[in-house]
């Protein structure tokens, strides 16, 4: 697979993705700017002479207070619209650095150097920025693609296993959404991915970006096809809510959610059964939970979380299903179907 510079056009703005050493994340074009990182990623920002805002790590700090700290520093440094905010970190840092850049002087320049696999294949790409607000995830934000995204797989070596696996689930999702070649690679080269072998990881990121980038280029503001990227997420959000956002990482929940969406497709006659079983086996081999429901989680609690989600969205709950690899659709599902896949253990056992 070809790992090289990628150029995307998201909503009329160019986003250039490069691969290389983390030391090259900040180029000469960033003479005026500031670095945003968190307590765990400041180690990657050490060589840069720019001022740094070191935020506390974690989703609970994805809020106004952190944005104010970034903006306050930008004002103190007398940055201008031409200055650059450089986010070095996971999805939380990337979302906030880009959000701050989108509102500072109505939009200054932004570079993202993602340091989690999830941020490399997802959060840093496609222009969604934001913070959590009033108890809702990503309620406040903007569409503001990073002008530059610099990916350095060397940073993944210090990433905790759980966070790495969380990102890997999104890589698998991207493969299912349209890259049979990546799917085969993930099947054949599992050891290389589990061991974070740089070549395998870099090429899977690169291929993942092709997939996500193509969806976002076609539908920047998510009025249609971009929603396919939410494959597995309706079930995942419900599981995360039912387990108090602590039991499962987002990626683990998405992996499980994809098996449930495929099971729902099998029940309704939409999904090729052999494909659903192939994906389930792959996810199981990578260590994700693929049964109907994890121990201790009730059908009622997941259904209640879905109802809650539906209320929040003020409309029907839509599910992203697949007929096969790269053949995706969005549909509503009968409650009986959802119940069935939450109680039937394996896709192969369903009709
Ligand atoms: N904008 C988007 O399109 C988009 C897409 C997906 C997810 N997101 C957002 O991304 C966030 C989740 O991102 P995440 O999973 O990267 O979580 P995260 O940013 O919280 O990072 C996970 C943990 O790993 C630490 N970390 C990061 N890089 C490290 C490294 N190389 N070595 C050691 N520790 C490191 C972080 O400090 C943090 O403690 C969520 O807020 C979600 O809403 C945004």
mmCIF file with all atom_site columns, N, CA, C and O in Angstrom, residues 201-225:
data_model
loop_
_atom_site.group_PDB
_atom_site.id
_atom_site.type_symbol
_atom_site.label_atom_id
_atom_site.label_alt_id
_atom_site.label_comp_id
_atom_site.label_asym_id
_atom_site.label_entity_id
_atom_site.label_seq_id
_atom_site.pdbx_PDB_ins_code
_atom_site.Cartn_x
_atom_site.Cartn_y
_atom_site.Cartn_z
_atom_site.occupancy
_atom_site.B_iso_or_equiv
_atom_site.pdbx_formal_charge
_atom_site.auth_seq_id
_atom_site.auth_comp_id
_atom_site.auth_asym_id
_atom_site.auth_atom_id
_atom_site.pdbx_PDB_model_num
ATOM 1   N N  . UNK A 1 201 ? 1.329   -0.637 10.324 1.00 0.00 ? 201 UNK A N  1
ATOM 2   C CA . UNK A 1 201 ? 0.448   0.374  10.910 1.00 0.00 ? 201 UNK A CA 1
ATOM 3   C C  . UNK A 1 201 ? 0.339   1.591  9.980  1.00 0.00 ? 201 UNK A C  1
ATOM 4   O O  . UNK A 1 201 ? -0.745  2.092  9.699  1.00 0.00 ? 201 UNK A O  1
ATOM 5   N N  . UNK A 1 202 ? 1.484   2.006  9.451  1.00 0.00 ? 202 UNK A N  1
ATOM 6   C CA . UNK A 1 202 ? 1.489   3.195  8.589  1.00 0.00 ? 202 UNK A CA 1
ATOM 7   C C  . UNK A 1 202 ? 0.640   2.951  7.328  1.00 0.00 ? 202 UNK A C  1
ATOM 8   O O  . UNK A 1 202 ? -0.152  3.803  6.926  1.00 0.00 ? 202 UNK A O  1
ATOM 9   N N  . UNK A 1 203 ? 0.790   1.774  6.742  1.00 0.00 ? 203 UNK A N  1
ATOM 10  C CA . UNK A 1 203 ? 0.017   1.547  5.509  1.00 0.00 ? 203 UNK A CA 1
ATOM 11  C C  . UNK A 1 203 ? -1.469  1.406  5.821  1.00 0.00 ? 203 UNK A C  1
ATOM 12  O O  . UNK A 1 203 ? -2.313  1.823  5.024  1.00 0.00 ? 203 UNK A O  1
ATOM 13  N N  . UNK A 1 204 ? -1.811  0.860  6.983  1.00 0.00 ? 204 UNK A N  1
ATOM 14  C CA . UNK A 1 204 ? -3.239  0.748  7.302  1.00 0.00 ? 204 UNK A CA 1
ATOM 15  C C  . UNK A 1 204 ? -3.836  2.134  7.589  1.00 0.00 ? 204 UNK A C  1
ATOM 16  O O  . UNK A 1 204 ? -4.984  2.415  7.241  1.00 0.00 ? 204 UNK A O  1
ATOM 17  N N  . UNK A 1 205 ? -3.028  3.006  8.189  1.00 0.00 ? 205 UNK A N  1
ATOM 18  C CA . UNK A 1 205 ? -3.508  4.374  8.447  1.00 0.00 ? 205 UNK A CA 1
ATOM 19  C C  . UNK A 1 205 ? -3.745  5.074  7.105  1.00 0.00 ? 205 UNK A C  1
ATOM 20  O O  . UNK A 1 205 ? -4.791  5.704  6.873  1.00 0.00 ? 205 UNK A O  1
ATOM 21  N N  . UNK A 1 206 ? -2.770  4.915  6.236  1.00 0.00 ? 206 UNK A N  1
ATOM 22  C CA . UNK A 1 206 ? -2.843  5.573  4.947  1.00 0.00 ? 206 UNK A CA 1
ATOM 23  C C  . UNK A 1 206 ? -4.095  5.134  4.164  1.00 0.00 ? 206 UNK A C  1
ATOM 24  O O  . UNK A 1 206 ? -4.830  5.953  3.603  1.00 0.00 ? 206 UNK A O  1
ATOM 25  N N  . UNK A 1 207 ? -4.366  3.842  4.188  1.00 0.00 ? 207 UNK A N  1
ATOM 26  C CA . UNK A 1 207 ? -5.536  3.305  3.466  1.00 0.00 ? 207 UNK A CA 1
ATOM 27  C C  . UNK A 1 207 ? -6.833  3.746  4.155  1.00 0.00 ? 207 UNK A C  1
ATOM 28  O O  . UNK A 1 207 ? -7.822  4.042  3.495  1.00 0.00 ? 207 UNK A O  1
ATOM 29  N N  . UNK A 1 208 ? -6.773  3.784  5.477  1.00 0.00 ? 208 UNK A N  1
ATOM 30  C CA . UNK A 1 208 ? -7.922  4.248  6.252  1.00 0.00 ? 208 UNK A CA 1
ATOM 31  C C  . UNK A 1 208 ? -8.283  5.690  5.881  1.00 0.00 ? 208 UNK A C  1
ATOM 32  O O  . UNK A 1 208 ? -9.450  6.050  5.754  1.00 0.00 ? 208 UNK A O  1
ATOM 33  N N  . UNK A 1 209 ? -7.223  6.492  5.719  1.00 0.00 ? 209 UNK A N  1
ATOM 34  C CA . UNK A 1 209 ? -7.442  7.896  5.366  1.00 0.00 ? 209 UNK A CA 1
ATOM 35  C C  . UNK A 1 209 ? -8.097  8.032  3.994  1.00 0.00 ? 209 UNK A C  1
ATOM 36  O O  . UNK A 1 209 ? -8.927  8.914  3.774  1.00 0.00 ? 209 UNK A O  1
ATOM 37  N N  . UNK A 1 210 ? -7.694  7.146  3.057  1.00 0.00 ? 210 UNK A N  1
ATOM 38  C CA . UNK A 1 210 ? -8.336  7.169  1.730  1.00 0.00 ? 210 UNK A CA 1
ATOM 39  C C  . UNK A 1 210 ? -9.842  7.024  1.879  1.00 0.00 ? 210 UNK A C  1
ATOM 40  O O  . UNK A 1 210 ? -10.620 7.712  1.227  1.00 0.00 ? 210 UNK A O  1
ATOM 41  N N  . UNK A 1 211 ? -10.230 6.083  2.758  1.00 0.00 ? 211 UNK A N  1
ATOM 42  C CA . UNK A 1 211 ? -11.667 5.780  2.902  1.00 0.00 ? 211 UNK A CA 1
ATOM 43  C C  . UNK A 1 211 ? -12.379 6.952  3.572  1.00 0.00 ? 211 UNK A C  1
ATOM 44  O O  . UNK A 1 211 ? -13.343 7.502  3.041  1.00 0.00 ? 211 UNK A O  1
ATOM 45  N N  . UNK A 1 212 ? -11.884 7.345  4.754  1.00 0.00 ? 212 UNK A N  1
ATOM 46  C CA . UNK A 1 212 ? -12.583 8.421  5.453  1.00 0.00 ? 212 UNK A CA 1
ATOM 47  C C  . UNK A 1 212 ? -12.572 9.696  4.603  1.00 0.00 ? 212 UNK A C  1
ATOM 48  O O  . UNK A 1 212 ? -13.587 10.372 4.463  1.00 0.00 ? 212 UNK A O  1
ATOM 49  N N  . UNK A 1 213 ? -11.406 10.005 4.032  1.00 0.00 ? 213 UNK A N  1
ATOM 50  C CA . UNK A 1 213 ? -11.278 11.227 3.228  1.00 0.00 ? 213 UNK A CA 1
ATOM 51  C C  . UNK A 1 213 ? -12.289 11.261 2.084  1.00 0.00 ? 213 UNK A C  1
ATOM 52  O O  . UNK A 1 213 ? -12.897 12.304 1.814  1.00 0.00 ? 213 UNK A O  1
ATOM 53  N N  . UNK A 1 214 ? -12.492 10.127 1.431  1.00 0.00 ? 214 UNK A N  1
ATOM 54  C CA . UNK A 1 214 ? -13.424 10.102 0.286  1.00 0.00 ? 214 UNK A CA 1
ATOM 55  C C  . UNK A 1 214 ? -14.854 10.383 0.736  1.00 0.00 ? 214 UNK A C  1
ATOM 56  O O  . UNK A 1 214 ? -15.589 11.133 0.072  1.00 0.00 ? 214 UNK A O  1
ATOM 57  N N  . UNK A 1 215 ? -15.251 9.827  1.872  1.00 0.00 ? 215 UNK A N  1
ATOM 58  C CA . UNK A 1 215 ? -16.612 10.093 2.381  1.00 0.00 ? 215 UNK A CA 1
ATOM 59  C C  . UNK A 1 215 ? -16.771 11.576 2.698  1.00 0.00 ? 215 UNK A C  1
ATOM 60  O O  . UNK A 1 215 ? -17.776 12.193 2.356  1.00 0.00 ? 215 UNK A O  1
ATOM 61  N N  . UNK A 1 216 ? -15.758 12.142 3.368  1.00 0.00 ? 216 UNK A N  1
ATOM 62  C CA . UNK A 1 216 ? -15.885 13.536 3.810  1.00 0.00 ? 216 UNK A CA 1
ATOM 63  C C  . UNK A 1 216 ? -15.810 14.490 2.617  1.00 0.00 ? 216 UNK A C  1
ATOM 64  O O  . UNK A 1 216 ? -16.514 15.505 2.580  1.00 0.00 ? 216 UNK A O  1
ATOM 65  N N  . UNK A 1 217 ? -14.992 14.153 1.634  1.00 0.00 ? 217 UNK A N  1
ATOM 66  C CA . UNK A 1 217 ? -14.926 15.032 0.443  1.00 0.00 ? 217 UNK A CA 1
ATOM 67  C C  . UNK A 1 217 ? -16.290 15.099 -0.245 1.00 0.00 ? 217 UNK A C  1
ATOM 68  O O  . UNK A 1 217 ? -16.696 16.126 -0.755 1.00 0.00 ? 217 UNK A O  1
ATOM 69  N N  . UNK A 1 218 ? -17.008 13.977 -0.229 1.00 0.00 ? 218 UNK A N  1
ATOM 70  C CA . UNK A 1 218 ? -18.323 13.953 -0.890 1.00 0.00 ? 218 UNK A CA 1
ATOM 71  C C  . UNK A 1 218 ? -19.404 14.628 -0.059 1.00 0.00 ? 218 UNK A C  1
ATOM 72  O O  . UNK A 1 218 ? -20.404 15.094 -0.595 1.00 0.00 ? 218 UNK A O  1
ATOM 73  N N  . UNK A 1 219 ? -19.239 14.652 1.256  1.00 0.00 ? 219 UNK A N  1
ATOM 74  C CA . UNK A 1 219 ? -20.322 15.130 2.125  1.00 0.00 ? 219 UNK A CA 1
ATOM 75  C C  . UNK A 1 219 ? -19.716 15.744 3.385  1.00 0.00 ? 219 UNK A C  1
ATOM 76  O O  . UNK A 1 219 ? -19.800 15.170 4.473  1.00 0.00 ? 219 UNK A O  1
ATOM 77  N N  . UNK A 1 220 ? -19.146 16.929 3.222  1.00 0.00 ? 220 UNK A N  1
ATOM 78  C CA . UNK A 1 220 ? -18.389 17.551 4.314  1.00 0.00 ? 220 UNK A CA 1
ATOM 79  C C  . UNK A 1 220 ? -19.241 17.758 5.569  1.00 0.00 ? 220 UNK A C  1
ATOM 80  O O  . UNK A 1 220 ? -18.822 17.476 6.683  1.00 0.00 ? 220 UNK A O  1
ATOM 81  N N  . UNK A 1 221 ? -20.459 18.256 5.389  1.00 0.00 ? 221 UNK A N  1
ATOM 82  C CA . UNK A 1 221 ? -21.254 18.636 6.563  1.00 0.00 ? 221 UNK A CA 1
ATOM 83  C C  . UNK A 1 221 ? -22.230 17.543 7.012  1.00 0.00 ? 221 UNK A C  1
ATOM 84  O O  . UNK A 1 221 ? -23.181 17.806 7.746  1.00 0.00 ? 221 UNK A O  1
ATOM 85  N N  . UNK A 1 222 ? -21.978 16.336 6.592  1.00 0.00 ? 222 UNK A N  1
ATOM 86  C CA . UNK A 1 222 ? -22.771 15.160 7.002  1.00 0.00 ? 222 UNK A CA 1
ATOM 87  C C  . UNK A 1 222 ? -24.265 15.333 6.758  1.00 0.00 ? 222 UNK A C  1
ATOM 88  O O  . UNK A 1 222 ? -25.088 15.198 7.658  1.00 0.00 ? 222 UNK A O  1
ATOM 89  N N  . UNK A 1 223 ? -24.603 15.633 5.519  1.00 0.00 ? 223 UNK A N  1
ATOM 90  C CA . UNK A 1 223 ? -26.020 15.678 5.155  1.00 0.00 ? 223 UNK A CA 1
ATOM 91  C C  . UNK A 1 223 ? -26.457 14.338 4.564  1.00 0.00 ? 223 UNK A C  1
ATOM 92  O O  . UNK A 1 223 ? -27.630 14.116 4.312  1.00 0.00 ? 223 UNK A O  1
ATOM 93  N N  . UNK A 1 224 ? -25.512 13.473 4.286  1.00 0.00 ? 224 UNK A N  1
ATOM 94  C CA . UNK A 1 224 ? -25.866 12.199 3.661  1.00 0.00 ? 224 UNK A CA 1
ATOM 95  C C  . UNK A 1 224 ? -24.847 11.120 3.930  1.00 0.00 ? 224 UNK A C  1
ATOM 96  O O  . UNK A 1 224 ? -24.743 10.590 5.041  1.00 0.00 ? 224 UNK A O  1
ATOM 97  N N  . UNK A 1 225 ? -24.021 10.873 2.915  1.00 0.00 ? 225 UNK A N  1
ATOM 98  C CA . UNK A 1 225 ? -23.194 9.658  2.923  1.00 0.00 ? 225 UNK A CA 1
ATOM 99  C C  . UNK A 1 225 ? -22.120 9.626  4.021  1.00 0.00 ? 225 UNK A C  1
ATOM 100 O O  . UNK A 1 225 ? -21.675 8.549  4.429  1.00 0.00 ? 225 UNK A O  1
#
